[in-house]
Amino acid sequence: MTAMVKAEGVHKSYGAAHILKGIDLEVAPGEVFCLIGPSGSGKSTFLRCINHLEKVNAGRLYVDGELVGYRQKGDKLYELKDNEVALKRRDIGMVFQRFNLFPHMTAVENVMEAPVQVKGESRAVARERALKLLDRVGLGDRAGHYPSQLSGGQQQRVAIARALAMEPKLMLFDEPTSALDPELVGDVLDVMRDLAESGMTMVVVTHEMGFAREVGDSLVFMDGGVVVESGSPRDVLTNPQHERTQAFLSKVL
């Protein structure tokens, strides 16, 4: 079975700052893969490399068996053109810490926008699916509301519906609850649980250890740009083997 995400020796630097130092990991289709670790450990950078929002400096990243951002001829790599990258990116949904909704568009218009503009779907078809997706994330009654009329948690659920509107085969979540008030976190996590149960492949950078333990299939602890420890979430969280993992978890659990 082809891995949905495969990283081989992935390095990323910004000038002299070496952020990712040889990441090797695999995410199976249908798996919920959680990344945890302190701020600055490279988790979000790695996530952004998966859909080529950041270019890797060395190593290889594959999504569903295809090289991300490059094509290989012989033993040489050639960078893809922007429009080719954009075409591949359509298959990958991404949900950020900040919701990045268009403030001048209603919830349903935000969800419709990409299928209409990128896929050329008719507005009627896109609207029908957008309404179903808003229903799915528990916001069917908020379709006509603008972002300013929605709570942070509701905006984040609209952002998830917007990512799903492109019918991705992979969903990336970059600390999707970290900007939310504590009482709004549960609603967003419930939507993510539902997605996991439907079989969506998800890579989740998170501080929500309960979610990782309950919903995650695999968990990786990153620190200093390397994978320090990996395994099943229950094993890593209840019985961490590495002292760096132990020190981190003693502060957050």
CSV table of C-alpha atoms in Angstrom, one decimal, residues 103 105-107 142 144-152 154-155:
chain,number,residue,atom,x,y,z
A,103,PRO,CA,-14.3,38.8,5.8
A,105,MET,CA,-18.0,36.7,2.3
A,106,THR,CA,-20.6,34.7,4.2
A,107,ALA,CA,-19.8,31.3,5.6
A,142,ARG,CA,-25.0,30.0,10.1
A,144,GLY,CA,-25.5,33.4,5.8
A,145,HIS,CA,-23.4,34.8,8.6
A,146,TYR,CA,-20.2,36.7,8.0
A,147,PRO,CA,-17.0,35.8,9.9
A,148,SER,CA,-17.4,38.8,12.2
A,149,GLN,CA,-20.7,37.4,13.3
A,150,LEU,CA,-19.2,34.0,14.3
A,151,SER,CA,-17.2,32.9,17.3
A,152,GLY,CA,-13.6,31.8,16.8
A,154,GLN,CA,-17.4,28.6,14.5
A,155,GLN,CA,-14.9,30.3,12.1
